[in-house]
Amino acid sequence: MNTTQGRIAFQGELGAYSHQACVEAFPQMEPLPCNTFEGAIAAVREGRAELAMLPVENSTYGRVADIHSLLPGSGLYIVGEHFVRVHICLLGVPGAKLADVREAVSHTVLLGQCRGFLESHGIARVTDSDTAGAAKHVAAEGKPARAALASELAGSIYGLEVLAKNIEDNSHNTTRFLVMSPRKIEAAPQEPEVITTFVFQVRNIPAALYKAMGGFATNGVNMTKLESYMVGGNFTATQFYADITGHPEDPAVRRALDELRYFTTNVAILGVYPASELRREQAEA
């Protein structure tokens, strides 16, 4: 996808990992921080940004809350994906040393990912609502005994020094982001690897999900993701979110989707987009 100008919206403060995803994937675009996921979606829908970068899942902590339920009604389309390897830095005020730090401030998820490092250095954990926000707060307080856990990008933005880097316990921790656009831009069928994302609800008949999924197996279509969530707080209404490898125009995919529609209701394709380079590399490994 070639985007040479404009804004890209994300949830969080400047320096958040979502901001890092924007910089890596679209370095030429201006990042637009938003308070919420809904705010980032609204920024695109209202024309204040051309794209949105939304985290959908993390390799350690699973899916990102709310995103699956927001996407179908967002009015936006998935036009790409991007993976960010989550490297965590301990960031201190200028002149501070690692030995000075008594407290580390960050989002609870990052605090949990650095448990081993913090315990080995006798550093207490302090929860903040946002990783980049924690860096911003530490910079404002100016205390050598208090550091932040955040990205190196956040440190450069808020004038903090890296006291230790790559301190995460899980060396493979990665977050997957979806690139959202108000325009329906689909990958060409001849792309080397295409991801099709869709949502659906199963009909209220016995073994409906089993039968709906059977079409993908019999047609040799690889389903890389299938998750369920409630619709409207109703325990009897379940919607499914799925990723498959292949283009809807591929004969095998077309047959599988036709069979899916027979056993389901409200099938909606959210995006047909090229697989990221990281996904292709992993598939070839």
Short mmCIF file of C-alpha atoms in Angstrom, two decimals:
data_model
loop_
_atom_site.label_atom_id
_atom_site.label_comp_id
_atom_site.label_asym_id
_atom_site.label_seq_id
_atom_site.Cartn_x
_atom_site.Cartn_y
_atom_site.Cartn_z
CA MET A 1 0.00 0.00 0.00
CA ASN A 2 1.52 3.31 -1.10
CA THR A 3 0.63 6.21 1.19
CA THR A 4 2.90 9.21 0.86
CA GLN A 5 1.19 11.84 2.98
CA GLY A 6 -1.51 12.56 5.50
CA ARG A 7 -2.10 11.39 9.04
CA ILE A 8 -2.32 7.98 10.66
CA ALA A 9 -4.30 7.69 13.90
CA PHE A 10 -3.48 5.43 16.83
CA GLN A 11 -4.59 4.95 20.43
CA GLY A 12 -2.21 6.21 23.10
CA GLU A 13 0.41 8.86 23.74
CA LEU A 14 3.27 9.69 21.39
CA GLY A 15 5.92 7.06 22.00
CA ALA A 16 3.45 4.18 22.48
CA TYR A 17 4.12 0.91 20.68
CA SER A 18 1.20 1.78 18.39
CA HIS A 19 3.09 4.95 17.50
CA GLN A 20 6.16 2.82 16.80
CA ALA A 21 4.05 0.68 14.45
CA CYS A 22 2.99 3.82 12.58
CA VAL A 23 6.59 5.01 12.25
CA GLU A 24 7.83 1.62 11.04
CA ALA A 25 5.04 1.01 8.53
CA PHE A 26 4.38 4.59 7.34
CA PRO A 27 7.38 6.79 8.21
CA GLN A 28 6.20 9.48 5.81
CA MET A 29 2.84 9.98 7.56
CA GLU A 30 2.10 12.25 10.53
CA PRO A 31 1.04 10.25 13.63
CA LEU A 32 -2.19 11.37 15.32
CA PRO A 33 -2.50 10.18 18.95
CA CYS A 34 -6.03 9.48 20.22
CA ASN A 35 -7.33 8.72 23.71
CA THR A 36 -9.29 5.59 22.73
CA PHE A 37 -9.61 3.01 19.95
CA GLU A 38 -13.01 4.53 19.15
CA GLY A 39 -11.31 7.91 18.85
CA ALA A 40 -8.75 6.59 16.38
CA ILE A 41 -11.52 5.03 14.28
CA ALA A 42 -13.55 8.25 14.40
CA ALA A 43 -10.52 10.29 13.29
CA VAL A 44 -10.38 8.27 10.07
CA ARG A 45 -14.12 8.13 9.54
CA GLU A 46 -14.38 11.92 9.96
CA GLY A 47 -11.47 12.63 7.63
CA ARG A 48 -8.98 13.90 10.24
CA ALA A 49 -6.68 10.98 9.38
CA GLU A 50 -6.24 8.82 6.30
CA LEU A 51 -5.45 5.58 8.16
CA ALA A 52 -5.64 4.04 11.63
CA MET A 53 -3.16 1.61 13.22
CA LEU A 54 -4.97 -0.69 15.66
CA PRO A 55 -3.45 -3.52 17.74
CA VAL A 56 -5.46 -6.71 17.41
CA GLU A 57 -3.42 -9.35 19.25
CA ASN A 58 -0.25 -10.00 21.19
CA SER A 59 1.77 -13.23 21.10
CA THR A 60 1.96 -13.33 24.91
CA TYR A 61 -1.37 -11.89 26.06
CA GLY A 62 -3.73 -12.84 23.24
CA ARG A 63 -6.31 -10.57 21.66
CA VAL A 64 -6.61 -6.90 22.47
CA ALA A 65 -9.88 -6.23 24.30
CA ASP A 66 -12.66 -4.43 22.38
CA ILE A 67 -11.01 -4.45 18.96
CA HIS A 68 -12.92 -7.43 17.54
CA SER A 69 -16.27 -5.96 18.52
CA LEU A 70 -15.35 -2.49 17.18
CA LEU A 71 -14.16 -3.51 13.72
CA PRO A 72 -17.44 -4.73 12.12
CA GLY A 73 -19.28 -1.48 12.86
CA SER A 74 -16.33 0.86 12.34
CA GLY A 75 -17.09 1.68 8.72
CA LEU A 76 -13.41 1.05 7.94
CA TYR A 77 -11.64 -1.68 5.99
CA ILE A 78 -8.50 -3.63 6.82
CA VAL A 79 -5.91 -2.83 4.15
CA GLY A 80 -2.76 -4.20 5.76
CA GLU A 81 -1.08 -5.69 8.81
CA HIS A 82 2.12 -4.89 10.67
CA PHE A 83 3.99 -6.74 13.41
CA VAL A 84 5.98 -4.95 16.11
CA ARG A 85 8.56 -6.81 18.14
CA VAL A 86 8.01 -5.42 21.65
CA HIS A 87 11.44 -4.43 22.97
CA ILE A 88 11.17 -2.90 26.45
CA CYS A 89 13.57 -0.31 27.83
CA LEU A 90 14.07 0.98 31.36
CA LEU A 91 14.06 4.75 30.89
CA GLY A 92 15.40 7.20 33.47
CA VAL A 93 15.86 10.94 33.78
CA PRO A 94 19.15 12.39 32.46
CA GLY A 95 22.05 11.52 34.74
CA ALA A 96 20.25 8.66 36.50
CA LYS A 97 21.95 5.25 36.85
CA LEU A 98 20.41 1.81 37.01
CA ALA A 99 21.53 1.54 40.64
CA ASP A 100 19.49 4.66 41.47
CA VAL A 101 16.16 3.20 40.35
CA ARG A 102 13.78 2.02 43.07
CA GLU A 103 10.48 2.07 41.13
CA ALA A 104 9.48 1.27 37.54
CA VAL A 105 6.28 2.80 36.16
CA SER A 106 4.34 1.37 33.21
CA HIS A 107 1.18 -0.30 32.02
CA THR A 108 0.44 -3.48 33.97
CA VAL A 109 1.09 -5.63 30.87
CA LEU A 110 4.66 -4.34 30.47
CA LEU A 111 5.31 -4.63 34.19
CA GLY A 112 4.37 -8.30 33.96
CA GLN A 113 6.66 -8.83 30.98
CA CYS A 114 9.74 -7.60 32.87
CA ARG A 115 9.13 -9.37 36.16
CA GLY A 116 12.47 -11.21 36.15
CA PHE A 117 14.56 -8.11 35.46
CA LEU A 118 12.75 -5.98 38.04
CA GLU A 119 12.99 -8.59 40.78
CA SER A 120 16.69 -9.20 40.14
CA HIS A 121 17.38 -5.47 40.57
CA GLY A 122 15.04 -4.92 43.52
CA ILE A 123 12.82 -2.51 41.58
CA ALA A 124 9.21 -2.10 42.70
CA ARG A 125 6.42 -2.02 40.11
CA VAL A 126 4.08 1.00 39.83
CA THR A 127 1.09 0.82 37.50
CA ASP A 128 0.24 3.52 35.00
CA SER A 129 -2.50 3.55 32.38
CA ASP A 130 -0.15 3.84 29.41
CA THR A 131 3.46 2.96 28.56
CA ALA A 132 4.30 6.22 26.80
CA GLY A 133 2.28 8.11 29.40
CA ALA A 134 4.49 6.56 32.08
CA ALA A 135 7.57 7.89 30.28
CA LYS A 136 5.97 11.32 30.07
CA HIS A 137 5.16 11.29 33.79
CA VAL A 138 8.66 10.15 34.80
CA ALA A 139 10.21 12.92 32.71
CA ALA A 140 7.93 15.50 34.34
CA GLU A 141 8.72 14.28 37.90
CA GLY A 142 12.48 14.28 37.32
CA LYS A 143 13.28 11.75 40.05
CA PRO A 144 16.33 9.47 39.52
CA ALA A 145 14.74 6.80 41.72
CA ARG A 146 11.73 6.44 39.39
CA ALA A 147 12.04 5.06 35.86
CA ALA A 148 9.60 4.06 33.14
CA LEU A 149 9.19 0.86 31.13
CA ALA A 150 8.48 1.86 27.55
CA SER A 151 9.87 1.91 24.02
CA GLU A 152 13.13 3.53 23.04
CA LEU A 153 11.00 5.85 20.89
CA ALA A 154 9.21 7.09 24.03
CA GLY A 155 12.55 7.81 25.67
CA SER A 156 13.69 9.94 22.74
CA ILE A 157 10.42 11.87 22.68
CA TYR A 158 10.38 12.70 26.41
CA GLY A 159 14.10 13.23 26.92
CA LEU A 160 14.80 10.10 28.97
CA GLU A 161 17.93 7.97 28.89
CA VAL A 162 18.01 4.22 28.30
CA LEU A 163 19.29 2.62 31.50
CA ALA A 164 18.71 -0.93 30.24
CA LYS A 165 17.21 -2.28 27.02
CA ASN A 166 15.56 -5.49 25.82
CA ILE A 167 14.71 -6.42 29.41
CA GLU A 168 11.51 -8.34 28.59
CA ASP A 169 11.26 -11.90 29.92
CA ASN A 170 9.77 -13.22 26.66
CA SER A 171 12.22 -12.69 23.82
CA HIS A 172 9.52 -13.38 21.19
CA ASN A 173 6.85 -10.96 22.41
CA THR A 174 5.19 -9.44 19.33
CA THR A 175 2.06 -7.38 18.71
CA ARG A 176 0.06 -7.59 15.49
CA PHE A 177 -1.53 -4.40 14.19
CA LEU A 178 -4.20 -3.87 11.53
CA VAL A 179 -4.06 -0.91 9.15
CA MET A 180 -7.56 0.53 8.69
CA SER A 181 -8.78 2.72 5.81
CA PRO A 182 -12.12 4.35 4.91
CA ARG A 183 -11.60 3.07 1.37
CA LYS A 184 -11.97 -0.55 0.36
CA ILE A 185 -8.54 -1.41 -1.04
CA GLU A 186 -8.16 -5.12 -1.74
CA ALA A 187 -5.01 -7.02 -2.54
CA ALA A 188 -4.76 -8.38 -6.06
CA PRO A 189 -5.52 -12.10 -6.46
CA GLN A 190 -2.02 -12.68 -7.84
CA GLU A 191 -0.32 -11.41 -4.64
CA PRO A 192 2.07 -14.11 -3.30
CA GLU A 193 0.13 -14.39 -0.02
CA VAL A 194 -3.17 -12.74 0.85
CA ILE A 195 -5.07 -12.64 4.15
CA THR A 196 -8.85 -12.43 4.15
CA THR A 197 -10.49 -11.36 7.41
CA PHE A 198 -14.21 -11.76 8.02
CA VAL A 199 -16.83 -12.05 10.77
CA PHE A 200 -19.93 -14.23 10.90
CA GLN A 201 -22.64 -15.62 13.15
CA VAL A 202 -23.67 -19.27 12.99
CA ARG A 203 -27.26 -20.31 12.41
CA ASN A 204 -29.10 -21.79 15.37
CA ILE A 205 -28.91 -25.40 14.22
CA PRO A 206 -26.99 -28.39 15.65
CA ALA A 207 -23.29 -28.53 14.74
CA ALA A 208 -23.58 -25.33 12.66
CA LEU A 209 -20.03 -24.16 13.47
CA TYR A 210 -18.57 -27.59 12.72
CA LYS A 211 -20.34 -27.70 9.36
CA ALA A 212 -19.44 -24.11 8.53
CA MET A 213 -15.76 -24.77 9.16
CA GLY A 214 -15.82 -28.01 7.17
CA GLY A 215 -15.72 -26.14 3.88
CA PHE A 216 -12.32 -24.69 4.65
CA ALA A 217 -10.88 -28.09 5.50
CA THR A 218 -12.29 -29.89 2.45
CA ASN A 219 -11.10 -27.11 0.13
CA GLY A 220 -7.62 -26.93 1.64
CA VAL A 221 -7.96 -23.34 2.87
CA ASN A 222 -5.73 -22.49 5.83
CA MET A 223 -7.54 -20.74 8.68
CA THR A 224 -4.95 -18.92 10.78
CA LYS A 225 -7.30 -17.40 13.34
CA LEU A 226 -10.78 -18.07 14.75
CA GLU A 227 -12.09 -16.25 17.81
CA SER A 228 -15.56 -15.83 19.29
CA TYR A 229 -17.12 -13.02 21.29
CA MET A 230 -20.58 -12.05 22.48
CA VAL A 231 -22.75 -9.63 20.54
CA GLY A 232 -24.61 -6.94 22.45
CA GLY A 233 -24.02 -8.63 25.81
CA ASN A 234 -26.27 -11.51 24.76
CA PHE A 235 -25.04 -14.96 25.85
CA THR A 236 -26.96 -16.63 23.01
CA ALA A 237 -25.57 -14.40 20.24
CA THR A 238 -21.99 -15.26 19.36
CA GLN A 239 -19.99 -13.68 16.57
CA PHE A 240 -16.82 -15.21 15.16
CA TYR A 241 -13.77 -13.39 13.80
CA ALA A 242 -11.58 -15.31 11.35
CA ASP A 243 -8.44 -14.93 9.23
CA ILE A 244 -7.75 -17.23 6.31
CA THR A 245 -4.90 -17.44 3.82
CA GLY A 246 -6.18 -16.80 0.32
CA HIS A 247 -8.17 -14.37 -1.83
CA PRO A 248 -11.99 -14.57 -2.14
CA GLU A 249 -11.53 -14.91 -5.91
CA ASP A 250 -9.45 -18.07 -5.47
CA PRO A 251 -11.69 -21.01 -6.47
CA ALA A 252 -11.01 -22.94 -3.24
CA VAL A 253 -11.67 -19.90 -1.07
CA ARG A 254 -14.85 -19.08 -3.01
CA ARG A 255 -16.19 -22.58 -2.45
CA ALA A 256 -15.31 -22.47 1.26
CA LEU A 257 -17.02 -19.09 1.73
CA ASP A 258 -20.12 -20.31 -0.15
CA GLU A 259 -20.36 -23.24 2.25
CA LEU A 260 -19.79 -20.92 5.21
CA ARG A 261 -22.68 -18.69 4.13
CA TYR A 262 -25.04 -21.66 3.95
CA PHE A 263 -24.60 -22.40 7.67
CA THR A 264 -24.18 -18.85 8.93
CA THR A 265 -25.73 -15.39 8.96
CA ASN A 266 -24.26 -11.91 8.63
CA VAL A 267 -21.01 -12.90 6.92
CA ALA A 268 -19.00 -9.71 6.40
CA ILE A 269 -15.53 -9.48 4.87
CA LEU A 270 -13.53 -6.84 6.75
CA GLY A 271 -10.47 -6.85 4.54
CA VAL A 272 -8.47 -8.63 1.82
CA TYR A 273 -4.86 -7.55 2.19
CA PRO A 274 -1.26 -8.67 1.59
CA ALA A 275 0.36 -10.74 4.31
CA SER A 276 3.15 -8.91 6.10
CA GLU A 277 6.76 -9.71 5.30
CA LEU A 278 7.17 -11.24 8.76
CA ARG A 279 4.23 -13.60 8.22
CA ARG A 280 5.65 -14.70 4.85
CA GLU A 281 9.09 -15.30 6.38
CA GLN A 282 7.59 -17.43 9.14
CA ALA A 283 5.55 -19.42 6.64
CA GLU A 284 8.68 -20.19 4.63
CA ALA A 285 10.78 -21.13 7.69
#
